Amino acid sequence: MSTLTELSLADARDGLRAKKFSARELAEAHIAAVTRIKPLNAFITETPDAALEGAAEADRRLAKGEARAMEGLPIAIKDLFCTEGVLTTAGSHILDGFKPPYESTVTANLWKAGAVMLGKTNMDEFAMGSSNMTSYHGPVESPWRRRGDNRPLVPGGSSGGSAAAVAARAALGATGTDTGGSIRQPAAFSGIVGMKPTYGRCSRWGIVAFASSLDQAGPMTRTVRDAAIMLGAMAGHDPKDSTSVDRPVPDYEKALTGNVRGLKIGIPKEYRVDGMNPEIDRLWEQGIAWLKAAGVETVAISLPHTKYALPAYYIVAPAEASSNLARYDGVRYGLRVPGGTLDEMYEKTRAAGFGKEVRRRVMIGTYVLSAGYYDAYYNKARQIRTLIARDFAEAYRKCDVILTPTSPNTAFAVGEKMDDPIAMYLNDVFTVPGNLAGLPGISVPAGLGGDGLPLGLQVLGRAFDEETVLRVAEVLERAADFKHKP
Amino acid sequence: MALDRDTVRNIATLARIRVEDNELDALAGELSNILTFVEQLNEVDTKGVEPMTSVVAMQLPRRPDEVTDGNIQNKILANAPEGTRGFFAVPKVVE
């Protein structure tokens, strides 16, 4: 039943309700697909038994006409989400063997909506990376190849395993997390849809923390409608996360009216960066033309502090990471390397447990927070964040959403860009500002580059206006009619 | 900002990450590059700009100061690399 894995999440949902196939058949087809894509290394842990158990429950409910929003739909979970009794590594050696005794709120919400777990997906260690090459469990390969070139490519990161699994038709959808672009950039590289909701929309409780003021969970799917369905299941207020916002969760699928007439789309001039691939510029122009044809009005806007978003991010994120990652001390969970003294045990454990990129960021974070440097770095970066948020607030007086490319380049080969951290950081130049300002954003596959690889366009919206973002994204999706497969 | 070996060694100590002497130079170079990159921020005049504390304008929620969980000692210790008699075990701290 391999055709079942070709269905969109929405079509699979409708097919189950129409009794065209059972949840068990749907789960089995996806379990087989997960096995088939093993060479991509997209999963750290596979949970076929959980999938079949969930499917059995789903079939019972479907038979009784009691299907919930995501009843029987097999999805993959980024290994950053704590899943009760199921290994959760965050892609790190230091969490060896960690089986959380609790379930993250977002995954609990998904199971409450009837979704079924296929496994835990590979990722950059502690979500720090744009390539999925920093995982202790090895890099993930993208299912895509450049035209006429068989070298393995990265799926993007940090939610690279989730992106690869969804692109390769091994899951109907997957969770991701996005601190600086970790949902949207891999979605763009892998030819799928990835959405980072507004900060506060999804609970962070039970998600291994990277940079708490930036981290946000979101869906990765093959269509915008699927993202709307999955976000609806993931989102919601949670008293256990004090930054989770107490607002009703709208029916996001209803927002997909196809009508964008009269909306104003902002085009920020600062996103035309030097050295950007001309194809990406052309695709951006194409996206503008598509939306104009659908009846939107375009507005030239300015986000003058865009250039400073990445440097501000590389202070704020490492600073928060250095304090969040202080908990990995060899005492309470995960790896422990023995030492003669307590400090020696800490130091040896953390030296062995953290990879190079994580060590680099923890050390940068430690430095910028240390006495005498706090104001010069951390406070300065927080001031820049205020200015970036103000830029967006100013822009949204003139427009309803903003259209930009998702990434300045297409996927690169496994092993490339590893010697220059800053070159790697530049992958997130268009996505980071949205995190710093807490705004919702989505990446939609919009075309192929000359190398035959997917390119994405990003729609950014006002805080808590995921509905308009999704509506515009769906219109873009229809116009782009992206039918390419890896 | 170019960091020297001693500064890198000190950061490593603060971060409780063992760094071998033969790694210090390379690490100093990497960290210095990142610091140079982020120091672009000095071009921006931020006088009088309030540092962002919360990205979403909201009041921190409050709840009554009551115990809401507990009695989960086994769960808490379940993942400990070394636990003994209901405690986490660490190398001897007091002589």
XYZ file of C-alpha atoms in Angstrom:
581
model
C 0.000 0.000 0.000
C 2.777 2.440 -0.840
C 0.216 4.843 -2.327
C -0.978 5.538 1.217
C 2.320 7.274 1.940
C 1.740 9.611 -1.006
C -1.395 11.053 0.556
C -1.386 14.424 2.200
C -2.182 14.416 5.897
C -5.586 15.991 5.123
C -6.399 13.360 2.475
C -5.302 10.558 4.789
C -7.583 11.967 7.480
C -10.493 12.132 5.068
C -9.719 8.648 3.683
C -9.768 7.167 7.181
C -13.100 8.774 7.947
C -14.521 7.572 4.633
C -13.267 4.056 5.554
C -11.226 3.797 2.342
C -8.439 2.232 4.413
C -7.782 1.559 8.065
C -5.475 3.321 10.477
C -3.612 0.038 10.732
C -2.993 -0.037 6.964
C -1.904 3.586 7.069
C 0.478 2.901 9.959
C 1.896 -0.221 8.317
C 2.570 1.620 5.059
C 4.450 4.303 6.958
C 6.368 1.851 9.140
C 7.544 0.166 5.928
C 8.526 3.558 4.534
C 10.503 4.386 7.680
C 12.413 1.129 7.181
C 12.935 1.882 3.510
C 14.547 5.256 4.206
C 16.962 3.931 6.846
C 19.966 4.925 4.683
C 18.977 8.580 5.146
C 19.508 8.267 8.929
C 16.432 10.423 9.487
C 15.361 8.586 12.649
C 17.283 8.098 15.866
C 14.590 5.861 17.355
C 11.815 4.043 15.516
C 8.644 3.212 17.418
C 6.644 0.850 15.174
C 4.918 -0.757 18.160
C 3.668 2.601 19.402
C 2.436 3.347 15.876
C 0.497 0.081 15.667
C -0.946 0.503 19.145
C -2.059 4.032 18.288
C -3.527 2.789 15.026
C -5.540 0.102 16.820
C -7.045 2.720 19.121
C -7.703 4.966 16.126
C -9.503 2.185 14.270
C -11.721 1.597 17.313
C -12.613 5.280 17.487
C -13.125 5.566 13.728
C -15.489 2.607 13.826
C -17.512 4.351 16.518
C -17.519 7.635 14.619
C -15.473 9.276 17.364
C -12.495 10.390 15.313
C -10.443 13.232 16.742
C -8.665 15.932 14.683
C -5.627 13.792 13.800
C -7.069 10.341 14.439
C -4.765 7.610 13.166
C -2.338 9.913 11.339
C 1.281 8.682 11.570
C 3.792 11.420 12.312
C 7.416 11.714 13.356
C 8.680 13.628 16.378
C 11.897 15.592 16.510
C 14.159 14.082 19.135
C 14.053 17.336 21.084
C 10.558 16.572 22.418
C 10.472 14.508 25.589
C 8.415 11.384 25.022
C 7.545 9.314 28.041
C 9.587 6.127 28.221
C 11.040 6.671 24.727
C 14.694 7.588 24.280
C 15.125 11.359 23.855
C 18.637 12.476 22.922
C 18.428 15.989 21.419
C 21.019 14.603 18.989
C 23.604 14.673 21.765
C 25.937 12.123 23.303
C 25.354 13.746 26.686
C 21.743 12.521 26.784
C 22.746 8.890 26.199
C 20.042 6.578 27.405
C 17.702 9.334 28.615
C 14.118 8.101 28.770
C 11.950 10.944 30.031
C 9.465 10.024 32.767
C 7.064 12.595 31.282
C 5.614 13.697 27.946
C 6.086 17.148 26.399
C 2.901 19.193 26.186
C 3.037 19.469 22.388
C 3.383 15.713 21.849
C 0.762 15.039 24.515
C -1.567 17.366 22.584
C -0.854 15.483 19.357
C -1.597 12.104 20.956
C -4.758 13.576 22.480
C -5.774 14.559 18.950
C -5.289 10.931 17.884
C -1.953 11.182 16.044
C 0.280 8.120 15.974
C 4.058 8.129 16.603
C 6.444 6.563 14.060
C 9.615 7.518 15.873
C 12.020 10.231 16.939
C 13.881 12.112 14.257
C 17.521 13.000 14.003
C 18.621 16.604 14.426
C 21.586 18.875 14.920
C 22.897 18.461 18.445
C 20.691 20.508 20.811
C 19.161 22.067 17.660
C 22.393 23.968 16.996
C 23.021 23.832 13.290
C 21.635 24.334 9.815
C 22.762 21.086 8.228
C 22.001 18.209 10.587
C 25.721 17.444 10.499
C 26.310 18.173 14.178
C 24.214 15.233 15.414
C 26.032 12.717 17.586
C 23.968 10.119 15.752
C 25.485 11.051 12.404
C 24.326 13.328 9.616
C 20.968 12.966 7.907
C 20.987 12.704 4.133
C 18.412 14.570 2.145
C 16.295 12.394 -0.144
C 17.071 14.995 -2.857
C 20.048 14.965 -5.231
C 21.418 17.700 -7.448
C 20.670 17.194 -11.093
C 23.417 14.979 -12.547
C 25.266 14.670 -9.256
C 24.858 11.825 -6.838
C 26.673 13.326 -3.861
C 24.615 13.218 -0.666
C 23.137 16.561 0.360
C 22.097 17.925 3.729
C 18.377 18.207 4.514
C 19.036 21.477 6.358
C 18.727 21.801 10.088
C 18.282 21.619 12.836
C 15.013 19.724 12.208
C 16.722 17.794 9.397
C 15.476 14.314 10.228
C 11.898 15.567 10.381
C 12.306 17.328 7.021
C 13.878 14.283 5.358
C 11.226 11.905 6.747
C 8.348 14.066 5.489
C 9.977 14.770 2.102
C 10.732 11.067 1.612
C 7.085 10.145 2.306
C 7.923 8.238 5.487
C 5.653 10.402 7.679
C 2.563 12.482 6.954
C 4.016 15.239 9.068
C 6.613 15.818 11.737
C 7.227 18.177 14.608
C 10.107 20.570 14.413
C 11.434 23.358 16.576
C 12.644 26.703 15.308
C 15.055 28.883 17.277
C 16.628 30.710 14.329
C 15.129 28.945 11.305
C 15.339 25.279 12.262
C 11.894 24.473 10.863
C 11.758 26.815 7.887
C 15.261 26.315 6.450
C 15.128 22.485 6.362
C 11.592 22.717 4.961
C 12.899 24.941 2.149
C 15.872 22.627 1.476
C 13.641 19.555 1.427
C 10.739 20.860 -0.667
C 8.150 20.765 2.133
C 6.122 23.203 4.226
C 7.448 24.254 7.630
C 5.818 26.661 10.031
C 7.126 28.446 13.089
C 4.145 29.861 14.965
C 4.207 32.967 17.125
C 6.353 32.655 20.237
C 3.967 31.522 22.964
C 1.562 29.688 20.636
C 2.914 26.212 21.432
C 4.036 25.207 24.881
C 7.754 24.701 25.318
C 7.216 22.435 28.308
C 9.052 19.148 27.830
C 11.039 20.367 24.829
C 14.764 20.194 25.529
C 15.633 23.881 25.891
C 18.142 25.572 23.593
C 17.397 29.333 23.729
C 14.241 29.756 25.740
C 13.285 33.233 24.499
C 13.459 32.054 20.862
C 12.505 28.348 20.799
C 9.130 27.531 19.317
C 7.653 24.251 18.101
C 5.820 23.918 14.810
C 4.620 21.513 12.119
C 6.525 20.218 9.080
C 4.255 18.803 6.399
C 3.866 18.471 2.644
C 1.009 20.953 2.278
C -0.130 24.173 3.908
C -3.472 22.587 4.811
C -1.598 19.819 6.625
C 0.388 22.430 8.545
C -2.861 24.151 9.543
C -4.333 20.885 10.830
C -1.223 19.889 12.719
C -0.638 23.327 14.243
C -4.205 23.296 15.524
C -3.442 20.078 17.382
C -0.067 21.238 18.733
C -1.003 24.729 19.917
C -2.711 25.865 23.066
C -2.207 27.434 26.442
C -0.224 25.457 28.994
C 0.128 26.638 32.585
C 3.390 24.677 32.768
C 5.047 27.122 30.336
C 4.773 30.641 31.723
C 5.460 32.075 28.254
C 2.671 30.097 26.644
C -0.126 32.475 25.796
C -3.681 32.070 27.023
C -5.558 32.697 23.782
C -8.074 30.528 22.021
C -6.631 28.410 19.188
C -8.537 29.216 15.997
C -9.575 26.588 13.476
C -6.602 27.156 11.192
C -7.985 25.040 8.396
C -10.958 27.402 8.144
C -8.528 30.239 7.512
C -7.629 28.682 4.149
C -10.262 30.504 2.155
C -8.110 31.049 -0.922
C -9.120 34.695 -0.805
C -6.275 37.148 -0.331
C -7.816 39.996 -2.292
C -7.008 43.357 -0.774
C -4.284 42.071 1.561
C -1.101 44.086 1.641
C 2.139 42.167 1.235
C 5.317 43.872 2.405
C 8.526 43.402 0.426
C 11.514 44.319 2.601
C 14.312 45.889 0.599
C 16.950 44.770 3.106
C 16.384 41.106 2.211
C 18.183 41.572 -1.125
C 21.522 40.552 0.342
C 24.897 40.613 -1.399
C 25.913 37.396 -3.013
C 22.407 35.981 -2.981
C 21.781 33.345 -5.604
C 20.082 35.175 -8.543
C 17.649 32.264 -8.877
C 16.364 32.997 -5.422
C 15.839 36.627 -6.330
C 13.916 35.529 -9.450
C 11.765 33.164 -7.421
C 10.987 35.956 -5.003
C 9.861 38.139 -7.939
C 7.788 35.212 -9.162
C 6.166 34.874 -5.750
C 5.294 38.566 -5.773
C 3.752 38.156 -9.242
C 1.715 35.136 -8.115
C 0.288 36.992 -5.155
C -0.452 40.081 -7.239
C -2.360 37.898 -9.678
C -4.386 36.665 -6.696
C -5.358 40.222 -5.851
C -2.902 41.351 -3.185
C -1.306 44.725 -3.134
C 2.454 44.888 -2.644
C 4.088 47.495 -0.466
C 7.779 48.333 -0.306
C 8.840 48.206 3.323
C 12.061 48.707 5.207
C 13.385 46.619 8.078
C 16.521 48.665 8.666
C 18.069 46.494 11.395
C 17.909 43.239 9.415
C 21.671 43.166 9.013
C 22.094 43.059 12.782
C 19.706 40.191 13.397
C 22.280 37.423 12.945
C 24.958 38.984 15.154
C 22.329 39.705 17.841
C 21.107 36.125 17.547
C 24.644 34.778 17.986
C 24.817 36.528 21.332
C 21.311 35.867 22.650
C 21.056 32.220 21.592
C 24.468 31.073 22.911
C 23.930 33.057 26.132
C 20.647 31.301 26.818
C 22.088 27.974 25.671
C 25.033 28.251 28.043
C 22.690 28.561 30.976
C 20.158 25.991 29.728
C 22.883 23.443 29.070
C 24.380 23.887 32.536
C 21.986 21.142 33.644
C 24.012 18.471 31.810
C 26.345 17.671 34.623
C 26.536 13.884 34.702
C 24.469 13.733 37.886
C 20.793 13.523 37.014
C 20.611 11.950 33.574
C 22.600 10.932 30.541
C 26.317 10.489 30.182
C 28.739 10.501 33.089
C 32.503 10.339 32.819
C 34.051 9.581 36.211
C 36.415 12.100 37.804
C 38.319 12.347 41.060
C 36.436 15.454 42.155
C 32.996 16.824 41.419
C 34.409 19.528 39.127
C 36.576 17.046 37.300
C 33.555 14.821 36.745
C 31.562 17.787 35.396
C 34.352 18.896 33.100
C 35.113 15.466 31.709
C 31.449 14.618 31.239
C 30.730 17.837 29.387
C 33.907 17.576 27.292
C 32.953 14.074 26.171
C 29.237 14.736 25.908
C 29.099 17.940 23.862
C 30.098 18.128 20.213
C 32.249 20.918 18.797
C 29.434 23.280 17.780
C 27.691 22.944 21.130
C 30.958 23.512 22.980
C 31.630 26.582 20.853
C 28.218 28.064 21.616
C 28.276 27.264 25.323
C 31.681 28.950 25.557
C 30.563 32.033 23.595
C 27.494 32.215 25.815
C 29.562 31.855 28.963
C 31.876 34.620 27.790
C 29.175 37.134 26.817
C 27.443 36.617 30.158
C 30.608 36.812 32.226
C 31.334 39.705 34.560
C 32.420 42.805 32.689
C 31.061 41.718 29.312
C 27.362 41.349 30.070
C 26.465 44.912 29.073
C 28.730 45.072 26.045
C 27.342 41.902 24.524
C 24.173 40.517 26.058
C 22.435 43.788 26.872
C 23.495 45.277 23.557
C 21.971 42.300 21.742
C 18.743 42.666 23.701
C 18.576 46.326 22.696
C 19.052 45.338 19.047
C 16.216 42.872 19.517
C 13.972 45.702 20.616
C 14.933 47.645 17.474
C 14.255 44.641 15.239
C 10.837 44.131 16.826
C 10.139 47.838 16.303
C 11.093 47.548 12.620
C 8.465 44.842 12.205
C 5.838 46.768 14.183
C 6.450 49.762 11.930
C 6.229 47.600 8.788
C 2.965 45.993 9.899
C 1.351 49.414 9.972
C 1.686 49.333 6.189
C 1.251 45.656 5.369
C -0.462 42.475 6.617
C 2.236 39.933 5.873
C 5.790 40.003 4.564
C 7.123 37.879 1.706
C 10.804 36.902 1.577
C 12.948 34.000 0.405
C 13.436 31.375 3.140
C 17.116 30.755 2.622
C 19.837 32.468 0.566
C 20.865 29.165 -1.040
C 19.707 25.642 -1.881
C 20.897 22.539 -0.005
C 24.628 21.930 0.110
C 26.610 18.699 0.160
C 27.196 16.741 3.352
C 30.517 17.950 4.762
C 30.459 21.400 3.140
C 30.608 24.624 5.185
C 31.784 22.775 8.273
C 35.092 24.629 8.578
C 33.553 28.102 8.845
C 30.858 28.469 11.498
C 29.889 31.934 10.265
C 29.270 30.719 6.691
C 26.940 28.137 8.224
C 25.203 30.764 10.346
C 24.388 32.791 7.195
C 21.878 30.095 6.192
C 19.499 31.640 8.681
C 19.814 35.260 7.585
C 16.154 35.477 6.461
C 14.637 33.407 9.252
C 16.386 34.715 12.380
C 14.648 38.135 12.452
C 11.271 36.394 12.856
C 12.571 34.542 15.915
C 14.055 37.646 17.484
C 10.689 39.403 17.097
C 8.676 36.289 18.032
C 6.618 36.411 14.821
C 4.956 33.561 12.939
C 6.513 32.438 9.663
C 6.075 29.671 7.149
C 8.201 28.313 4.333
C 6.414 27.079 1.221
C 8.165 25.140 -1.564
C 7.974 27.423 -4.577
C 10.228 26.026 -7.284
C 13.498 24.340 -8.170
C 16.869 25.965 -8.593
C 19.039 25.306 -11.644
C 20.657 22.515 -9.635
C 17.290 20.751 -9.427
C 16.887 21.437 -5.700
C 13.873 22.964 -3.949
C 13.638 26.632 -3.069
C 11.266 28.079 -0.512
C 9.470 31.348 -0.004
C 8.733 32.626 3.471
C 5.585 34.399 4.628
C 5.935 36.281 7.928
C 2.937 37.628 9.795
C 1.845 39.639 12.771
C 2.047 38.078 16.211
C -0.750 35.505 16.664
C -2.009 36.023 13.121
C -1.097 32.538 11.901
C -4.401 32.529 10.039
C -3.410 35.212 7.542
C 0.041 33.658 7.185
C -1.527 30.292 6.359
C -4.083 31.816 3.998
C -1.404 33.628 1.984
C 0.847 30.564 2.079
C -1.884 28.398 0.622
C -2.495 30.821 -2.227
C 1.246 30.815 -2.900
C 1.255 27.028 -2.785
C -1.546 26.789 -5.347
C 0.186 29.212 -7.690
C 3.564 27.488 -7.370
C 1.959 24.076 -7.885
C 5.127 22.390 -6.606
C 4.804 18.760 -7.683
C 8.470 17.820 -7.651
C 9.516 14.859 -5.581
C 12.934 13.837 -4.385
C 37.898 40.904 20.244
C 40.767 38.434 19.956
C 40.772 35.983 22.821
C 44.063 34.594 24.087
C 44.773 31.117 25.405
C 44.372 32.098 29.031
C 40.988 33.673 28.437
C 39.808 30.575 26.572
C 41.060 28.382 29.407
C 39.171 30.548 31.874
C 35.934 30.402 29.827
C 36.277 26.618 29.664
C 36.618 26.490 33.442
C 33.573 28.715 33.925
C 31.609 26.519 31.495
C 32.908 23.351 33.209
C 34.118 21.870 29.936
C 37.562 20.259 29.930
C 39.606 21.685 27.058
C 43.030 20.195 26.359
C 45.976 22.565 25.973
C 46.496 21.524 22.365
C 42.960 22.690 21.507
C 43.281 26.172 22.982
C 44.751 27.952 19.967
C 42.229 26.651 17.473
C 39.379 27.383 19.850
C 40.688 30.899 20.522
C 40.626 31.531 16.777
C 37.084 30.222 16.330
C 35.661 32.099 19.287
C 37.453 35.303 18.286
C 35.951 35.099 14.789
C 32.476 34.790 16.220
C 33.051 37.679 18.609
C 34.355 39.842 15.754
C 31.223 38.950 13.794
C 28.854 39.894 16.608
C 30.725 43.110 17.347
C 29.107 44.603 14.242
C 26.420 45.554 16.721
C 28.640 48.362 17.955
C 27.769 50.256 14.744
C 24.236 50.701 16.066
C 23.435 53.546 18.418
C 21.286 51.966 21.114
C 21.341 54.819 23.588
C 18.047 54.904 25.469
C 16.754 51.682 23.873
C 15.137 49.366 26.388
C 16.647 45.847 26.227
C 13.974 43.316 25.269
C 12.894 41.136 28.168
C 9.838 39.460 26.690
C 9.116 39.038 23.022
C 5.378 38.801 23.588
C 3.828 41.630 25.579
C 2.277 39.810 28.497
C 2.124 39.787 32.247
C 3.822 36.833 33.804
C 1.091 34.574 35.092
C 0.847 33.882 38.789
C -0.586 30.995 40.689
C -1.091 30.247 44.360
C 2.134 29.214 46.062
C 1.138 25.602 46.623
C 2.789 22.256 46.127
C 1.383 20.827 42.891
C 3.386 17.633 42.552
C 5.809 15.461 44.446
C 6.209 11.876 45.591
C 7.973 10.979 42.360
C 11.397 10.154 43.767
C 11.692 7.043 41.637
C 10.890 8.921 38.449
C 13.419 11.609 39.272
C 16.154 9.105 39.979
C 15.278 6.769 37.115
C 17.736 8.360 34.695
C 20.570 9.025 37.138
C 23.887 7.520 36.009
C 24.536 6.778 39.674
C 21.930 6.770 42.381
C 22.033 5.290 45.821
C 19.446 4.925 48.579
C 17.136 7.487 47.028
C 19.852 10.044 46.302
C 21.963 11.179 43.376
C 25.539 10.066 43.954
C 28.505 12.321 43.175
C 32.229 12.094 43.877
C 33.142 12.936 47.460
C 32.789 16.688 48.031
C 33.690 16.988 51.727
C 36.919 15.487 53.048
